[in-house]
Amino acid sequence: MTHSHPSQRHTTTSHAAVLALAAPSLPVPSAAPTAPSPPPAMGVLTSTELNFLVFRYLQESGFIHAAFTLGYEAGIHKGGIDGNAVPPGALITIVQKGLQYIELEANNDENDDEVERDFALLEPLEIITKDVEELQQIVKKRKLERSQTEHEKDKGKEKERNEEHERRPVGERERERHDKEKEQVREKDRSEKDKDHDKEKEKEKERERQHAERIDKVKHEDDSLAGGGPTPMDVSTTAQEISNTDVTVLEGHSSEVFACAWSPTGSLLASGSGDSTARIWTIPDGPCGSNMQSSPPGVHVLKHFKGRTNEKSKDVTTLDWNGEGTLLATGSYDGQARIWSRDGDLKQTLFKHKGPIFSLKWNKKGDFLLSGSVDKTAIVWDTKTWECKQQFEFHSAPTLDVDWRNNNSFATCSTDNMIYVCKIGEQRPVKTFSGHQNEVNAIKWDPTGSFLASCSDDWTAKIWSMKQDKCLFDFKEHTKEIYTIRWSPTGPGTNNPNQQLLLARSST
C-alpha cells in the first residue's frame, strides 16, 4: 500500500452526540438541449480527467513536488472535478483493468468458447508495446506450444507405462497388485491413526487453553489486589439509533475533513480539512440537534494559505489540543506545524520537516510537542522557545503516528513495519518492536504507559510491553486493514480505576 491518507487513519467521536462535518453540496449544471442521438458505447477520457488521475496518483505515492508542479501547470483545480468522488488508487485501477481487458481481447477466439480454461498470460510490457493482432499471434503460438508439449508428455507417459507393464512377468504383476492392496490397507490404518492423533492434539490444546485461563485468572487476581479490585464493565452490544433531530451538521469546509479533536476544556471542537483550513467550532451547551438549528455554533477559520484555498500542499492532516485547551497544534501537507490560540490567532509556525506531517501530540505537561512526518523522522519541539529539541531519525520509511508514553518518552510507527520507543536525550531507541508484516498505521499507549497497542495493514492489532520483545497479544479477527485504535478511559491511571481496561480498534 502506498502510505495511507490521513482521512483513513483518524476518527473522532463525541461523548454527548455525533457531529458530522461535511462540505456543502455543489449544484449539478443542467445540460443544454441537444438533438436526439444514440448513446456512445464508451465515454472518452479527456486530458483534464487524465491529468487529474495522474495528479492524484503522484499525491498518493508521496511525490508531493511533482504533484504540485503538475497541478500548477495543468490547472488541475480549474478542471471542475470533485476530488471526493474519485476513490484512492483510481489511476492504478484503471490502468490495471485496461491491461486485463487487452489481455482478454488477445485471448478471445471467435471459434473457441473455452477462454477461461485455455488462457495464455501476457507480460505488461508486451501489452503496452504491441497491438491486439500481434498479441493474438503471441497467444496462439503459446497455446499451440503448450498443447503440443502436454500432448507429447501424455504420449510419452502412456508409452512408458505400457512398455513397463509388458516387460514385467506375470508373477511380478501379481506381486504389484498385492502390494497395492497392502498399501491401501496401510493408508487406511494411517488415516485412523491420524484421526486419533488429531483427537490427541485437540485434547492437548484444550489442556493448554485451560492452563492459560488459570494463569490469566491468577494474573487478574494479582492485578485486582494491586489496582484496587477492578470489576468488569457492562458492555452493550445493541446498536442505538440516533435520531436526525439529535444530530448537528457543521457546514463550512469545502473539501474532505481529515481530523477532529475536542478541546479538553470547554465546548470547542477543532477540525482539519483538505480545503487548506482548520476550524474551531464553539458548541453551545445542552443537547445537540434541533436546539442548535436556531443558533448556529460560532466558528474561527484557521487559514493555512496566503493565496487560493484547496491547495493540496496545505491539507490539514492532523491536529491536537494542549492539556489546558489554550493552544491548538495543526500539521499539514506542506511539512509545517502551526500553533494557534483558541480564538484562531496564529502564534507560531514550526519549520523543520521536509515532508507532510501525519501526527502531532502534546505531552501531558505541555512543555513538549511531538510531530511525525513522511520525511521518516519525528521531532520534539520545546514549547517555551518553539525550537527543535531533538530530531529522531530511526525509521527507513514515512512515520505515520506518534504517541507519548510519559512526559519524556514516546513511541513512533512507520510504513517500514517497525515501532520504536524513544526517549529525549537518547540517540538510539530504548526499545524496538517488530512483528507486523505490513505498514503500522497507528499506536496508542494505555493510560499508565505500561502497554502499547498498534494496528497495521497486515489486518492485525497487537499489544506490546516494555518488559519483553514479542507482543503480549496478537488480535487477528479483522479481515481488512486496521487504521485506528483507542484505549478506554478506564482502569488504573484514569478517573475510573475500578472499571476494566478495554481496547477498541476499527477497520475498513
PDB file of C-alpha atoms in Angstrom, residues 118-328:
ATOM      1  CA  ASP A 118      -7.200 -22.181 -22.206  1.00  0.00           C
ATOM      2  CA  PHE A 119      -5.843 -18.765 -21.173  1.00  0.00           C
ATOM      3  CA  ALA A 120      -2.345 -17.545 -22.086  1.00  0.00           C
ATOM      4  CA  LEU A 121      -0.827 -14.904 -19.823  1.00  0.00           C
ATOM      5  CA  LEU A 122       0.890 -11.863 -21.295  1.00  0.00           C
ATOM      6  CA  GLU A 123       3.562  -9.632 -19.782  1.00  0.00           C
ATOM      7  CA  PRO A 124       2.576  -5.966 -19.171  1.00  0.00           C
ATOM      8  CA  LEU A 125       5.406  -4.786 -21.447  1.00  0.00           C
ATOM      9  CA  GLU A 126       4.066  -6.963 -24.286  1.00  0.00           C
ATOM     10  CA  ILE A 127       0.586  -5.471 -23.861  1.00  0.00           C
ATOM     11  CA  ILE A 128       1.969  -1.926 -23.848  1.00  0.00           C
ATOM     12  CA  THR A 129       4.295  -2.265 -26.879  1.00  0.00           C
ATOM     13  CA  LYS A 130       2.194  -4.423 -29.247  1.00  0.00           C
ATOM     14  CA  ASP A 131      -1.220  -4.078 -30.846  1.00  0.00           C
ATOM     15  CA  VAL A 132      -4.041  -6.590 -30.438  1.00  0.00           C
ATOM     16  CA  GLU A 133      -3.308  -8.520 -33.659  1.00  0.00           C
ATOM     17  CA  GLU A 134       0.325  -9.076 -32.655  1.00  0.00           C
ATOM     18  CA  LEU A 135      -0.784 -10.127 -29.175  1.00  0.00           C
ATOM     19  CA  GLN A 136      -3.266 -12.607 -30.664  1.00  0.00           C
ATOM     20  CA  GLN A 137      -0.455 -14.206 -32.663  1.00  0.00           C
ATOM     21  CA  ILE A 138       1.662 -14.490 -29.499  1.00  0.00           C
ATOM     22  CA  VAL A 139      -1.265 -16.087 -27.653  1.00  0.00           C
ATOM     23  CA  LYS A 140      -1.933 -18.588 -30.465  1.00  0.00           C
ATOM     24  CA  LYS A 141       1.736 -19.544 -30.590  1.00  0.00           C
ATOM     25  CA  ARG A 142       1.917 -20.092 -26.833  1.00  0.00           C
ATOM     26  CA  LYS A 143      -1.307 -22.092 -26.762  1.00  0.00           C
ATOM     27  CA  LEU A 144      -0.063 -24.294 -29.614  1.00  0.00           C
ATOM     28  CA  GLU A 145       3.312 -24.848 -27.948  1.00  0.00           C
ATOM     29  CA  ARG A 146       1.652 -25.661 -24.651  1.00  0.00           C
ATOM     30  CA  SER A 147      -0.789 -28.055 -26.295  1.00  0.00           C
ATOM     31  CA  GLN A 148       1.986 -29.848 -28.197  1.00  0.00           C
ATOM     32  CA  THR A 149       4.136 -30.104 -25.080  1.00  0.00           C
ATOM     33  CA  GLU A 150       1.283 -31.526 -22.999  1.00  0.00           C
ATOM     34  CA  HIS A 151       0.351 -33.958 -25.780  1.00  0.00           C
ATOM     35  CA  GLU A 152       3.942 -35.194 -26.105  1.00  0.00           C
ATOM     36  CA  LYS A 153       4.193 -35.624 -22.338  1.00  0.00           C
ATOM     37  CA  ASP A 154       0.960 -37.633 -22.219  1.00  0.00           C
ATOM     38  CA  LYS A 155       2.065 -39.855 -25.119  1.00  0.00           C
ATOM     39  CA  GLY A 156       5.467 -40.452 -23.523  1.00  0.00           C
ATOM     40  CA  LYS A 157       3.978 -41.362 -20.147  1.00  0.00           C
ATOM     41  CA  GLU A 158       1.453 -43.745 -21.703  1.00  0.00           C
ATOM     42  CA  LYS A 159       4.133 -45.432 -23.789  1.00  0.00           C
ATOM     43  CA  GLU A 160       6.410 -45.894 -20.764  1.00  0.00           C
ATOM     44  CA  ARG A 161       3.583 -47.399 -18.736  1.00  0.00           C
ATOM     45  CA  ASN A 162       2.684 -49.853 -21.482  1.00  0.00           C
ATOM     46  CA  GLU A 163       6.298 -50.910 -22.081  1.00  0.00           C
ATOM     47  CA  GLU A 164       6.979 -51.338 -18.386  1.00  0.00           C
ATOM     48  CA  HIS A 165       3.815 -53.375 -17.947  1.00  0.00           C
ATOM     49  CA  GLU A 166       4.690 -55.685 -20.846  1.00  0.00           C
ATOM     50  CA  ARG A 167       8.270 -56.231 -19.620  1.00  0.00           C
ATOM     51  CA  ARG A 168       7.176 -57.453 -16.220  1.00  0.00           C
ATOM     52  CA  PRO A 169       6.499 -61.201 -15.774  1.00  0.00           C
ATOM     53  CA  VAL A 170       3.124 -62.413 -14.595  1.00  0.00           C
ATOM     54  CA  GLY A 171       4.400 -63.102 -11.066  1.00  0.00           C
ATOM     55  CA  GLU A 172       5.761 -59.598 -10.692  1.00  0.00           C
ATOM     56  CA  ARG A 173       2.479 -58.111 -11.883  1.00  0.00           C
ATOM     57  CA  GLU A 174       0.673 -60.204  -9.290  1.00  0.00           C
ATOM     58  CA  ARG A 175       3.039 -59.003  -6.568  1.00  0.00           C
ATOM     59  CA  GLU A 176       2.434 -55.433  -7.673  1.00  0.00           C
ATOM     60  CA  ARG A 177      -1.325 -55.920  -7.338  1.00  0.00           C
ATOM     61  CA  HIS A 178      -0.834 -57.482  -3.928  1.00  0.00           C
ATOM     62  CA  ASP A 179       1.448 -54.619  -2.846  1.00  0.00           C
ATOM     63  CA  LYS A 180      -1.172 -52.106  -3.927  1.00  0.00           C
ATOM     64  CA  GLU A 181      -3.785 -53.848  -1.809  1.00  0.00           C
ATOM     65  CA  LYS A 182      -1.397 -53.840   1.173  1.00  0.00           C
ATOM     66  CA  GLU A 183      -0.677 -50.157   0.627  1.00  0.00           C
ATOM     67  CA  GLN A 184      -4.403 -49.410   0.648  1.00  0.00           C
ATOM     68  CA  VAL A 185      -4.715 -51.214   3.979  1.00  0.00           C
ATOM     69  CA  ARG A 186      -1.736 -49.252   5.342  1.00  0.00           C
ATOM     70  CA  GLU A 187      -3.240 -45.994   4.095  1.00  0.00           C
ATOM     71  CA  LYS A 188      -6.495 -46.758   5.866  1.00  0.00           C
ATOM     72  CA  ASP A 189      -4.581 -47.615   9.026  1.00  0.00           C
ATOM     73  CA  ARG A 190      -2.600 -44.361   8.776  1.00  0.00           C
ATOM     74  CA  SER A 191      -5.841 -42.447   8.331  1.00  0.00           C
ATOM     75  CA  GLU A 192      -7.223 -43.959  11.527  1.00  0.00           C
ATOM     76  CA  LYS A 193      -4.008 -43.134  13.372  1.00  0.00           C
ATOM     77  CA  ASP A 194      -4.101 -39.566  12.044  1.00  0.00           C
ATOM     78  CA  LYS A 195      -7.624 -39.192  13.383  1.00  0.00           C
ATOM     79  CA  ASP A 196      -6.513 -40.471  16.777  1.00  0.00           C
ATOM     80  CA  HIS A 197      -3.508 -38.112  16.634  1.00  0.00           C
ATOM     81  CA  ASP A 198      -5.752 -35.168  15.776  1.00  0.00           C
ATOM     82  CA  LYS A 199      -8.012 -36.008  18.704  1.00  0.00           C
ATOM     83  CA  GLU A 200      -4.994 -36.158  20.992  1.00  0.00           C
ATOM     84  CA  LYS A 201      -3.794 -32.777  19.667  1.00  0.00           C
ATOM     85  CA  GLU A 202      -7.231 -31.282  20.343  1.00  0.00           C
ATOM     86  CA  LYS A 203      -7.094 -32.622  23.893  1.00  0.00           C
ATOM     87  CA  GLU A 204      -3.615 -31.137  24.304  1.00  0.00           C
ATOM     88  CA  LYS A 205      -4.819 -27.758  23.003  1.00  0.00           C
ATOM     89  CA  GLU A 206      -7.744 -27.866  25.419  1.00  0.00           C
ATOM     90  CA  ARG A 207      -5.374 -28.613  28.307  1.00  0.00           C
ATOM     91  CA  GLU A 208      -3.144 -25.699  27.230  1.00  0.00           C
ATOM     92  CA  ARG A 209      -6.161 -23.386  26.974  1.00  0.00           C
ATOM     93  CA  GLN A 210      -7.345 -24.348  30.446  1.00  0.00           C
ATOM     94  CA  HIS A 211      -3.816 -23.835  31.755  1.00  0.00           C
ATOM     95  CA  ALA A 212      -3.647 -20.385  30.148  1.00  0.00           C
ATOM     96  CA  GLU A 213      -7.024 -19.490  31.658  1.00  0.00           C
ATOM     97  CA  ARG A 214      -5.784 -20.497  35.104  1.00  0.00           C
ATOM     98  CA  ILE A 215      -2.658 -18.348  34.648  1.00  0.00           C
ATOM     99  CA  ASP A 216      -4.743 -15.429  33.404  1.00  0.00           C
ATOM    100  CA  LYS A 217      -7.057 -15.823  36.367  1.00  0.00           C
ATOM    101  CA  VAL A 218      -4.106 -15.680  38.748  1.00  0.00           C
ATOM    102  CA  LYS A 219      -2.760 -12.586  36.959  1.00  0.00           C
ATOM    103  CA  HIS A 220      -6.195 -10.976  37.113  1.00  0.00           C
ATOM    104  CA  GLU A 221      -6.404 -11.654  40.845  1.00  0.00           C
ATOM    105  CA  ASP A 222      -2.939 -10.133  41.320  1.00  0.00           C
ATOM    106  CA  ASP A 223      -3.956  -7.089  39.293  1.00  0.00           C
ATOM    107  CA  SER A 224      -7.115  -6.787  41.356  1.00  0.00           C
ATOM    108  CA  LEU A 225      -5.081  -6.733  44.556  1.00  0.00           C
ATOM    109  CA  ALA A 226      -2.656  -4.168  43.135  1.00  0.00           C
ATOM    110  CA  GLY A 227      -5.197  -1.937  41.426  1.00  0.00           C
ATOM    111  CA  GLY A 228      -7.989  -1.830  43.986  1.00  0.00           C
ATOM    112  CA  GLY A 229     -10.123  -4.640  42.591  1.00  0.00           C
ATOM    113  CA  PRO A 230     -11.300  -3.709  39.088  1.00  0.00           C
ATOM    114  CA  THR A 231     -14.678  -5.072  38.117  1.00  0.00           C
ATOM    115  CA  PRO A 232     -15.821  -5.875  34.582  1.00  0.00           C
ATOM    116  CA  MET A 233     -17.779  -3.085  32.962  1.00  0.00           C
ATOM    117  CA  ASP A 234     -21.149  -3.655  31.307  1.00  0.00           C
ATOM    118  CA  VAL A 235     -20.886  -3.524  27.536  1.00  0.00           C
ATOM    119  CA  SER A 236     -23.984  -3.204  25.394  1.00  0.00           C
ATOM    120  CA  THR A 237     -23.734  -4.933  22.024  1.00  0.00           C
ATOM    121  CA  THR A 238     -27.040  -3.488  20.820  1.00  0.00           C
ATOM    122  CA  ALA A 239     -26.734  -0.663  18.303  1.00  0.00           C
ATOM    123  CA  GLN A 240     -28.522   2.516  19.328  1.00  0.00           C
ATOM    124  CA  GLU A 241     -30.035   4.604  16.574  1.00  0.00           C
ATOM    125  CA  ILE A 242     -29.559   8.366  16.834  1.00  0.00           C
ATOM    126  CA  SER A 243     -32.431  10.468  15.595  1.00  0.00           C
ATOM    127  CA  ASN A 244     -31.736  13.088  12.933  1.00  0.00           C
ATOM    128  CA  THR A 245     -33.130  15.706  15.309  1.00  0.00           C
ATOM    129  CA  ASP A 246     -30.249  14.925  17.681  1.00  0.00           C
ATOM    130  CA  VAL A 247     -27.566  15.400  15.020  1.00  0.00           C
ATOM    131  CA  THR A 248     -25.932  18.702  14.168  1.00  0.00           C
ATOM    132  CA  VAL A 249     -24.110  19.034  10.853  1.00  0.00           C
ATOM    133  CA  LEU A 250     -21.300  21.577  10.948  1.00  0.00           C
ATOM    134  CA  GLU A 251     -21.016  23.024   7.458  1.00  0.00           C
ATOM    135  CA  GLY A 252     -18.264  25.280   6.174  1.00  0.00           C
ATOM    136  CA  HIS A 253     -15.392  23.165   4.905  1.00  0.00           C
ATOM    137  CA  SER A 254     -15.216  22.912   1.112  1.00  0.00           C
ATOM    138  CA  SER A 255     -13.231  19.655   0.976  1.00  0.00           C
ATOM    139  CA  GLU A 256     -12.634  16.439   2.920  1.00  0.00           C
ATOM    140  CA  VAL A 257     -12.409  16.630   6.717  1.00  0.00           C
ATOM    141  CA  PHE A 258      -9.355  14.626   7.823  1.00  0.00           C
ATOM    142  CA  ALA A 259      -9.221  15.143  11.593  1.00  0.00           C
ATOM    143  CA  CYS A 260     -11.321  16.281  14.551  1.00  0.00           C
ATOM    144  CA  ALA A 261     -10.405  16.867  18.200  1.00  0.00           C
ATOM    145  CA  TRP A 262     -12.387  18.056  21.223  1.00  0.00           C
ATOM    146  CA  SER A 263     -10.744  20.595  23.498  1.00  0.00           C
ATOM    147  CA  PRO A 264     -10.093  19.126  26.983  1.00  0.00           C
ATOM    148  CA  THR A 265     -11.730  22.240  28.452  1.00  0.00           C
ATOM    149  CA  GLY A 266     -14.862  23.911  27.181  1.00  0.00           C
ATOM    150  CA  SER A 267     -17.146  23.028  24.291  1.00  0.00           C
ATOM    151  CA  LEU A 268     -14.661  23.578  21.468  1.00  0.00           C
ATOM    152  CA  LEU A 269     -14.261  21.198  18.534  1.00  0.00           C
ATOM    153  CA  ALA A 270     -11.348  21.561  16.108  1.00  0.00           C
ATOM    154  CA  SER A 271     -11.480  20.169  12.563  1.00  0.00           C
ATOM    155  CA  GLY A 272      -8.850  19.933   9.818  1.00  0.00           C
ATOM    156  CA  SER A 273      -9.654  19.729   6.124  1.00  0.00           C
ATOM    157  CA  GLY A 274      -8.306  19.424   2.608  1.00  0.00           C
ATOM    158  CA  ASP A 275      -9.554  22.951   1.910  1.00  0.00           C
ATOM    159  CA  SER A 276      -6.348  24.332   3.500  1.00  0.00           C
ATOM    160  CA  THR A 277      -8.115  25.365   6.704  1.00  0.00           C
ATOM    161  CA  ALA A 278      -8.734  24.210  10.231  1.00  0.00           C
ATOM    162  CA  ARG A 279     -11.784  25.410  12.125  1.00  0.00           C
ATOM    163  CA  ILE A 280     -12.569  25.829  15.813  1.00  0.00           C
ATOM    164  CA  TRP A 281     -16.284  25.370  16.458  1.00  0.00           C
ATOM    165  CA  THR A 282     -17.945  26.612  19.645  1.00  0.00           C
ATOM    166  CA  ILE A 283     -20.639  24.089  20.506  1.00  0.00           C
ATOM    167  CA  PRO A 284     -23.433  25.502  22.726  1.00  0.00           C
ATOM    168  CA  ASP A 285     -24.137  23.723  25.990  1.00  0.00           C
ATOM    169  CA  GLY A 286     -27.040  21.316  26.115  1.00  0.00           C
ATOM    170  CA  PRO A 287     -28.308  18.703  23.667  1.00  0.00           C
ATOM    171  CA  CYS A 288     -27.171  18.801  20.061  1.00  0.00           C
ATOM    172  CA  GLY A 289     -29.546  18.855  17.147  1.00  0.00           C
ATOM    173  CA  SER A 290     -32.761  20.823  16.929  1.00  0.00           C
ATOM    174  CA  ASN A 291     -31.790  23.277  19.685  1.00  0.00           C
ATOM    175  CA  MET A 292     -28.731  24.339  17.711  1.00  0.00           C
ATOM    176  CA  GLN A 293     -30.516  24.992  14.442  1.00  0.00           C
ATOM    177  CA  SER A 294     -31.819  28.376  15.619  1.00  0.00           C
ATOM    178  CA  SER A 295     -28.406  29.401  16.985  1.00  0.00           C
ATOM    179  CA  PRO A 296     -25.602  28.001  14.818  1.00  0.00           C
ATOM    180  CA  PRO A 297     -22.257  27.354  16.520  1.00  0.00           C
ATOM    181  CA  GLY A 298     -19.601  30.043  16.372  1.00  0.00           C
ATOM    182  CA  VAL A 299     -16.530  29.245  14.306  1.00  0.00           C
ATOM    183  CA  HIS A 300     -12.968  30.525  13.865  1.00  0.00           C
ATOM    184  CA  VAL A 301     -11.366  29.768  10.479  1.00  0.00           C
ATOM    185  CA  LEU A 302      -7.638  28.981  10.689  1.00  0.00           C
ATOM    186  CA  LYS A 303      -6.239  29.663   7.213  1.00  0.00           C
ATOM    187  CA  HIS A 304      -3.100  27.735   6.177  1.00  0.00           C
ATOM    188  CA  PHE A 305      -2.691  29.601   2.889  1.00  0.00           C
ATOM    189  CA  LYS A 306      -1.979  33.074   1.588  1.00  0.00           C
ATOM    190  CA  GLY A 307      -3.465  32.734  -1.884  1.00  0.00           C
ATOM    191  CA  ARG A 308      -6.249  30.449  -3.018  1.00  0.00           C
ATOM    192  CA  THR A 309      -7.860  27.738  -0.915  1.00  0.00           C
ATOM    193  CA  ASN A 310      -7.855  23.985  -1.563  1.00  0.00           C
ATOM    194  CA  GLU A 311      -4.096  23.896  -2.165  1.00  0.00           C
ATOM    195  CA  LYS A 312      -3.277  20.221  -1.705  1.00  0.00           C
ATOM    196  CA  SER A 313       0.120  21.093  -0.255  1.00  0.00           C
ATOM    197  CA  LYS A 314      -1.773  22.858   2.554  1.00  0.00           C
ATOM    198  CA  ASP A 315      -4.096  19.975   3.509  1.00  0.00           C
ATOM    199  CA  VAL A 316      -4.543  19.986   7.304  1.00  0.00           C
ATOM    200  CA  THR A 317      -3.797  16.344   8.073  1.00  0.00           C
ATOM    201  CA  THR A 318      -3.600  16.266  11.884  1.00  0.00           C
ATOM    202  CA  LEU A 319      -4.295  18.414  14.947  1.00  0.00           C
ATOM    203  CA  ASP A 320      -4.105  18.219  18.745  1.00  0.00           C
ATOM    204  CA  TRP A 321      -5.000  20.430  21.741  1.00  0.00           C
ATOM    205  CA  ASN A 322      -2.621  21.015  24.621  1.00  0.00           C
ATOM    206  CA  GLY A 323      -3.703  19.794  28.066  1.00  0.00           C
ATOM    207  CA  GLU A 324      -5.033  23.193  29.147  1.00  0.00           C
ATOM    208  CA  GLY A 325      -7.075  23.658  25.978  1.00  0.00           C
ATOM    209  CA  THR A 326      -5.433  27.028  25.286  1.00  0.00           C
ATOM    210  CA  LEU A 327      -3.365  26.081  22.220  1.00  0.00           C
ATOM    211  CA  LEU A 328      -4.133  24.031  19.122  1.00  0.00           C
TER     212      LEU A 328
END
